[in-house]
PDB file of N, CA and C in Angstrom:
ATOM      1  N   MET A   1     -12.644   4.167   3.885  1.00 82.00           N
ATOM      2  CA  MET A   1     -11.205   4.096   3.196  1.00 82.00           C
ATOM      3  C   MET A   1     -11.460   3.793   1.770  1.00 82.00           C
ATOM      4  N   PRO A   2     -10.718   4.458   0.661  1.00 90.00           N
ATOM      5  CA  PRO A   2     -11.069   4.254  -0.599  1.00 90.00           C
ATOM      6  C   PRO A   2     -10.830   2.902  -1.079  1.00 90.00           C
ATOM      7  N   ARG A   3     -11.335   2.229  -1.909  1.00 94.00           N
ATOM      8  CA  ARG A   3     -11.161   1.049  -2.544  1.00 94.00           C
ATOM      9  C   ARG A   3      -9.828   0.982  -2.853  1.00 94.00           C
ATOM     10  N   LEU A   4      -9.192   1.788  -3.748  1.00 94.00           N
ATOM     11  CA  LEU A   4      -7.704   1.530  -4.216  1.00 94.00           C
ATOM     12  C   LEU A   4      -6.629   1.382  -2.877  1.00 94.00           C
ATOM     13  N   ALA A   5      -6.929   2.247  -1.861  1.00 95.00           N
ATOM     14  CA  ALA A   5      -6.102   2.066  -0.889  1.00 95.00           C
ATOM     15  C   ALA A   5      -6.370   0.718  -0.202  1.00 95.00           C
ATOM     16  N   LEU A   6      -7.389   0.222  -0.192  1.00 96.00           N
ATOM     17  CA  LEU A   6      -7.740  -1.161   0.344  1.00 96.00           C
ATOM     18  C   LEU A   6      -6.993  -2.293  -0.328  1.00 96.00           C
ATOM     19  N   TYR A   7      -7.002  -1.970  -1.633  1.00 97.00           N
ATOM     20  CA  TYR A   7      -6.160  -2.829  -2.724  1.00 97.00           C
ATOM     21  C   TYR A   7      -4.708  -2.907  -2.302  1.00 97.00           C
ATOM     22  N   ALA A   8      -4.197  -1.587  -2.348  1.00 96.00           N
ATOM     23  CA  ALA A   8      -2.981  -1.379  -1.989  1.00 96.00           C
ATOM     24  C   ALA A   8      -2.310  -2.143  -0.683  1.00 96.00           C
ATOM     25  N   LEU A   9      -3.341  -1.655   0.238  1.00 96.00           N
ATOM     26  CA  LEU A   9      -2.945  -2.358   1.710  1.00 96.00           C
ATOM     27  C   LEU A   9      -3.009  -4.114   1.489  1.00 96.00           C
ATOM     28  N   ALA A  10      -3.686  -4.747   0.614  1.00 97.00           N
ATOM     29  CA  ALA A  10      -3.860  -5.997   0.595  1.00 97.00           C
ATOM     30  C   ALA A  10      -2.779  -6.540  -0.116  1.00 97.00           C
ATOM     31  N   VAL A  11      -2.236  -5.825  -1.140  1.00 97.00           N
ATOM     32  CA  VAL A  11      -1.056  -6.136  -1.927  1.00 97.00           C
ATOM     33  C   VAL A  11       0.306  -6.090  -0.849  1.00 97.00           C
ATOM     34  N   CYS A  12       0.135  -4.973  -0.079  1.00 97.00           N
ATOM     35  CA  CYS A  12       1.292  -4.746   0.742  1.00 97.00           C
ATOM     36  C   CYS A  12       1.182  -6.007   1.821  1.00 97.00           C
ATOM     37  N   VAL A  13       0.194  -6.273   2.185  1.00 97.00           N
ATOM     38  CA  VAL A  13       0.054  -7.531   3.363  1.00 97.00           C
ATOM     39  C   VAL A  13       0.845  -8.979   2.417  1.00 97.00           C
ATOM     40  N   LEU A  14       0.368  -9.129   1.055  1.00 97.00           N
ATOM     41  CA  LEU A  14       0.854 -10.283   0.484  1.00 97.00           C
ATOM     42  C   LEU A  14       2.138 -10.163   0.346  1.00 97.00           C
ATOM     43  N   THR A  15       2.862  -9.024  -0.133  1.00 97.00           N
ATOM     44  CA  THR A  15       4.087  -8.844  -0.350  1.00 97.00           C
ATOM     45  C   THR A  15       4.952  -9.304   0.860  1.00 97.00           C
ATOM     46  N   VAL A  16       4.687  -8.686   1.783  1.00 97.00           N
ATOM     47  CA  VAL A  16       5.165  -8.835   3.265  1.00 97.00           C
ATOM     48  C   VAL A  16       5.185 -10.355   3.455  1.00 97.00           C
ATOM     49  N   ALA A  17       4.348 -10.993   3.265  1.00 97.00           N
ATOM     50  CA  ALA A  17       4.030 -12.381   3.619  1.00 97.00           C
ATOM     51  C   ALA A  17       5.133 -13.132   2.629  1.00 97.00           C
ATOM     52  N   ALA A  18       5.030 -13.050   1.276  1.00 97.00           N
ATOM     53  CA  ALA A  18       6.088 -13.506   0.435  1.00 97.00           C
ATOM     54  C   ALA A  18       7.666 -12.897   0.853  1.00 97.00           C
ATOM     55  N   ALA A  19       7.860 -12.043   1.311  1.00 97.00           N
ATOM     56  CA  ALA A  19       9.253 -11.609   1.581  1.00 97.00           C
ATOM     57  C   ALA A  19       9.760 -12.518   2.669  1.00 97.00           C
ATOM     58  N   VAL A  20       8.685 -12.631   3.620  1.00 97.00           N
ATOM     59  CA  VAL A  20       9.199 -13.479   4.710  1.00 97.00           C
ATOM     60  C   VAL A  20       9.420 -14.946   4.314  1.00 97.00           C
ATOM     61  N   PHE A  21       8.420 -15.380   3.611  1.00 97.00           N
ATOM     62  CA  PHE A  21       8.404 -16.881   3.010  1.00 97.00           C
ATOM     63  C   PHE A  21       9.900 -16.906   2.506  1.00 97.00           C
ATOM     64  N   SER A  22      10.311 -15.893   1.566  1.00 96.00           N
ATOM     65  CA  SER A  22      11.425 -16.015   0.747  1.00 96.00           C
ATOM     66  C   SER A  22      12.734 -16.111   1.588  1.00 96.00           C
ATOM     67  N   PHE A  23      12.749 -15.285   2.454  1.00 96.00           N
ATOM     68  CA  PHE A  23      13.782 -15.407   3.222  1.00 96.00           C
ATOM     69  C   PHE A  23      13.992 -16.502   4.395  1.00 96.00           C
ATOM     70  N   VAL A  24      12.709 -16.951   4.800  1.00 96.00           N
ATOM     71  CA  VAL A  24      12.800 -18.204   5.478  1.00 96.00           C
ATOM     72  C   VAL A  24      13.187 -19.368   4.677  1.00 96.00           C
ATOM     73  N   GLN A  25      13.011 -19.498   3.434  1.00 96.00           N
ATOM     74  CA  GLN A  25      13.468 -20.520   2.522  1.00 96.00           C
ATOM     75  C   GLN A  25      14.995 -20.366   2.045  1.00 96.00           C
ATOM     76  N   GLY A  26      15.636 -18.907   2.591  1.00 94.00           N
ATOM     77  CA  GLY A  26      17.007 -18.638   2.119  1.00 94.00           C
ATOM     78  C   GLY A  26      17.186 -18.050   0.815  1.00 94.00           C
ATOM     79  N   ASN A  27      16.122 -17.759   0.398  1.00 92.00           N
ATOM     80  CA  ASN A  27      16.132 -16.882  -1.157  1.00 92.00           C
ATOM     81  C   ASN A  27      16.236 -15.566  -0.936  1.00 92.00           C
ATOM     82  N   TRP A  28      17.225 -14.717  -1.639  1.00 91.00           N
ATOM     83  CA  TRP A  28      17.415 -13.641  -1.477  1.00 91.00           C
ATOM     84  C   TRP A  28      16.484 -12.604  -2.307  1.00 91.00           C
ATOM     85  N   PHE A  29      15.880 -13.267  -3.229  1.00 91.00           N
ATOM     86  CA  PHE A  29      14.648 -12.930  -3.906  1.00 91.00           C
ATOM     87  C   PHE A  29      13.764 -12.016  -3.133  1.00 91.00           C
ATOM     88  N   GLY A  30      13.740 -12.309  -1.857  1.00 93.00           N
ATOM     89  CA  GLY A  30      12.840 -11.576  -0.959  1.00 93.00           C
ATOM     90  C   GLY A  30      12.716 -10.124  -0.942  1.00 93.00           C
ATOM     91  N   ILE A  31      14.233  -9.658  -1.208  1.00 96.00           N
ATOM     92  CA  ILE A  31      14.447  -8.311  -1.339  1.00 96.00           C
ATOM     93  C   ILE A  31      13.442  -7.431  -2.401  1.00 96.00           C
ATOM     94  N   VAL A  32      13.265  -8.219  -3.380  1.00 96.00           N
ATOM     95  CA  VAL A  32      12.308  -7.447  -4.366  1.00 96.00           C
ATOM     96  C   VAL A  32      10.671  -7.526  -3.821  1.00 96.00           C
ATOM     97  N   TRP A  33      10.521  -8.325  -2.819  1.00 96.00           N
ATOM     98  CA  TRP A  33       9.221  -8.446  -2.368  1.00 96.00           C
ATOM     99  C   TRP A  33       9.175  -7.144  -1.299  1.00 96.00           C
ATOM    100  N   VAL A  34      10.220  -7.195  -0.669  1.00 97.00           N
ATOM    101  CA  VAL A  34      10.361  -6.077   0.485  1.00 97.00           C
ATOM    102  C   VAL A  34      10.064  -4.712  -0.328  1.00 97.00           C
ATOM    103  N   LEU A  35      10.763  -4.529  -1.432  1.00 97.00           N
ATOM    104  CA  LEU A  35      10.653  -3.188  -2.225  1.00 97.00           C
ATOM    105  C   LEU A  35       9.267  -2.945  -2.700  1.00 97.00           C
ATOM    106  N   LEU A  36       8.700  -4.067  -3.166  1.00 97.00           N
ATOM    107  CA  LEU A  36       7.095  -4.100  -3.658  1.00 97.00           C
ATOM    108  C   LEU A  36       6.438  -3.765  -2.629  1.00 97.00           C
ATOM    109  N   ALA A  37       6.585  -4.166  -1.068  1.00 97.00           N
ATOM    110  CA  ALA A  37       5.851  -3.854  -0.369  1.00 97.00           C
ATOM    111  C   ALA A  37       6.080  -2.125   0.148  1.00 97.00           C
ATOM    112  N   GLY A  38       7.106  -1.853  -0.016  1.00 97.00           N
ATOM    113  CA  GLY A  38       7.337  -0.230   0.352  1.00 97.00           C
ATOM    114  C   GLY A  38       6.426   0.422  -0.705  1.00 97.00           C
ATOM    115  N   LEU A  39       6.368  -0.057  -1.929  1.00 97.00           N
ATOM    116  CA  LEU A  39       5.700   0.904  -2.901  1.00 97.00           C
ATOM    117  C   LEU A  39       4.161   0.796  -2.632  1.00 97.00           C
ATOM    118  N   SER A  40       3.935  -0.584  -2.565  1.00 97.00           N
ATOM    119  CA  SER A  40       2.424  -0.635  -2.194  1.00 97.00           C
ATOM    120  C   SER A  40       1.815   0.180  -0.762  1.00 97.00           C
ATOM    121  N   SER A  41       2.656   0.292   0.019  1.00 97.00           N
ATOM    122  CA  SER A  41       2.623   0.976   1.364  1.00 97.00           C
ATOM    123  C   SER A  41       2.458   2.687   0.885  1.00 97.00           C
ATOM    124  N   ASN A  42       3.161   2.929   0.046  1.00 97.00           N
ATOM    125  CA  ASN A  42       3.196   4.264  -0.166  1.00 97.00           C
ATOM    126  C   ASN A  42       2.101   4.557  -1.116  1.00 97.00           C
ATOM    127  N   MET A  43       1.534   3.783  -2.136  1.00 97.00           N
ATOM    128  CA  MET A  43       0.413   3.803  -2.570  1.00 97.00           C
ATOM    129  C   MET A  43      -0.781   4.000  -1.866  1.00 97.00           C
ATOM    130  N   ALA A  44      -0.943   3.100  -0.883  1.00 97.00           N
ATOM    131  CA  ALA A  44      -2.073   2.965   0.175  1.00 97.00           C
ATOM    132  C   ALA A  44      -2.134   4.465   0.943  1.00 97.00           C
ATOM    133  N   TRP A  45      -0.962   4.872   1.542  1.00 97.00           N
ATOM    134  CA  TRP A  45      -1.068   5.982   2.147  1.00 97.00           C
ATOM    135  C   TRP A  45      -1.394   7.302   1.107  1.00 97.00           C
ATOM    136  N   TYR A  46      -1.038   7.301  -0.056  1.00 97.00           N
ATOM    137  CA  TYR A  46      -1.189   8.335  -0.942  1.00 97.00           C
ATOM    138  C   TYR A  46      -2.812   8.386  -1.175  1.00 97.00           C
ATOM    139  N   TYR A  47      -3.530   7.209  -1.482  1.00 97.00           N
ATOM    140  CA  TYR A  47      -5.080   6.902  -1.687  1.00 97.00           C
ATOM    141  C   TYR A  47      -5.666   7.635  -0.397  1.00 97.00           C
ATOM    142  N   VAL A  48      -5.269   7.079   0.703  1.00 96.00           N
ATOM    143  CA  VAL A  48      -5.841   7.719   2.060  1.00 96.00           C
ATOM    144  C   VAL A  48      -6.045   9.133   2.042  1.00 96.00           C
ATOM    145  N   ARG A  49      -4.478   9.641   1.886  1.00 97.00           N
ATOM    146  CA  ARG A  49      -4.457  11.206   2.038  1.00 97.00           C
ATOM    147  C   ARG A  49      -5.219  12.019   1.150  1.00 97.00           C
ATOM    148  N   LYS A  50      -5.427  11.390  -0.175  1.00 96.00           N
ATOM    149  CA  LYS A  50      -5.944  11.966  -1.333  1.00 96.00           C
ATOM    150  C   LYS A  50      -7.149  12.141  -1.003  1.00 96.00           C
ATOM    151  N   ALA A  51      -7.886  11.143  -0.544  1.00 96.00           N
ATOM    152  CA  ALA A  51      -9.420  10.924  -0.150  1.00 96.00           C
ATOM    153  C   ALA A  51      -9.750  11.949   1.020  1.00 96.00           C
ATOM    154  N   LYS A  52      -9.011  12.148   1.915  1.00 96.00           N
ATOM    155  CA  LYS A  52      -8.926  12.905   3.003  1.00 96.00           C
ATOM    156  C   LYS A  52      -8.902  14.454   2.535  1.00 96.00           C
ATOM    157  N   ALA A  53      -8.065  14.645   1.703  1.00 96.00           N
ATOM    158  CA  ALA A  53      -8.019  16.024   1.410  1.00 96.00           C
ATOM    159  C   ALA A  53      -9.052  16.379   0.221  1.00 96.00           C
ATOM    160  N   GLU A  54      -9.456  15.338  -0.456  1.00 94.00           N
ATOM    161  CA  GLU A  54     -10.896  15.719  -1.068  1.00 94.00           C
ATOM    162  C   GLU A  54     -11.942  16.103  -0.368  1.00 94.00           C
ATOM    163  N   ARG A  55     -12.262  15.053   0.739  1.00 93.00           N
ATOM    164  CA  ARG A  55     -13.198  15.230   1.772  1.00 93.00           C
ATOM    165  C   ARG A  55     -13.225  16.679   2.356  1.00 93.00           C
ATOM    166  N   ALA A  56     -12.131  17.155   2.867  1.00 93.00           N
ATOM    167  CA  ALA A  56     -12.043  18.444   3.610  1.00 93.00           C
ATOM    168  C   ALA A  56     -12.224  19.415   2.651  1.00 93.00           C
ATOM    169  N   ALA A  57     -11.881  19.603   1.191  1.00 93.00           N
ATOM    170  CA  ALA A  57     -12.209  20.187   0.290  1.00 93.00           C
ATOM    171  C   ALA A  57     -13.627  20.432   0.013  1.00 93.00           C
ATOM    172  N   ARG A  58     -14.155  19.603  -0.064  1.00 92.00           N
ATOM    173  CA  ARG A  58     -16.039  19.181  -0.115  1.00 92.00           C
ATOM    174  C   ARG A  58     -16.548  20.002   0.968  1.00 92.00           C
ATOM    175  N   THR A  59     -16.061  19.785   2.052  1.00 90.00           N
ATOM    176  CA  THR A  59     -16.768  20.332   3.537  1.00 90.00           C
ATOM    177  C   THR A  59     -16.371  21.889   3.357  1.00 90.00           C
ATOM    178  N   ALA A  60     -15.188  22.138   3.123  1.00 88.00           N
ATOM    179  CA  ALA A  60     -14.762  23.495   3.037  1.00 88.00           C
ATOM    180  C   ALA A  60     -15.619  24.313   2.063  1.00 88.00           C
ATOM    181  N   THR A  61     -15.973  23.947   1.067  1.00 88.00           N
ATOM    182  CA  THR A  61     -17.016  25.023  -0.004  1.00 88.00           C
ATOM    183  C   THR A  61     -18.303  24.635   0.422  1.00 88.00           C
ATOM    184  N   ALA A  62     -18.663  23.656   1.054  1.00 85.00           N
ATOM    185  CA  ALA A  62     -20.175  23.355   1.410  1.00 85.00           C
ATOM    186  C   ALA A  62     -20.359  24.500   2.416  1.00 85.00           C
ATOM    187  N   ALA A  63     -19.354  24.653   3.474  1.00 81.00           N
ATOM    188  CA  ALA A  63     -19.479  25.683   4.707  1.00 81.00           C
ATOM    189  C   ALA A  63     -19.441  27.098   4.287  1.00 81.00           C
ATOM    190  N   GLY A  64     -18.739  27.269   3.328  1.00 67.00           N
ATOM    191  CA  GLY A  64     -18.354  28.473   3.013  1.00 67.00           C
ATOM    192  C   GLY A  64     -18.718  29.039   1.536  1.00 67.00           C
TER     193      GLY A  64
END
């Protein structure tokens, strides 16, 4: 897994924890944390799919 994807995944986990903590405390600011969790999750998927596509392109050019 690419390093940037791991960083984005770590941020996603931390923001989910912050959102849960915020909502447990009764603070509606947790909505911002939920939005950040969604953004970082999308970033993680993007970097994973980008690395997979680059790997497939390299094997396709090496094979043919």
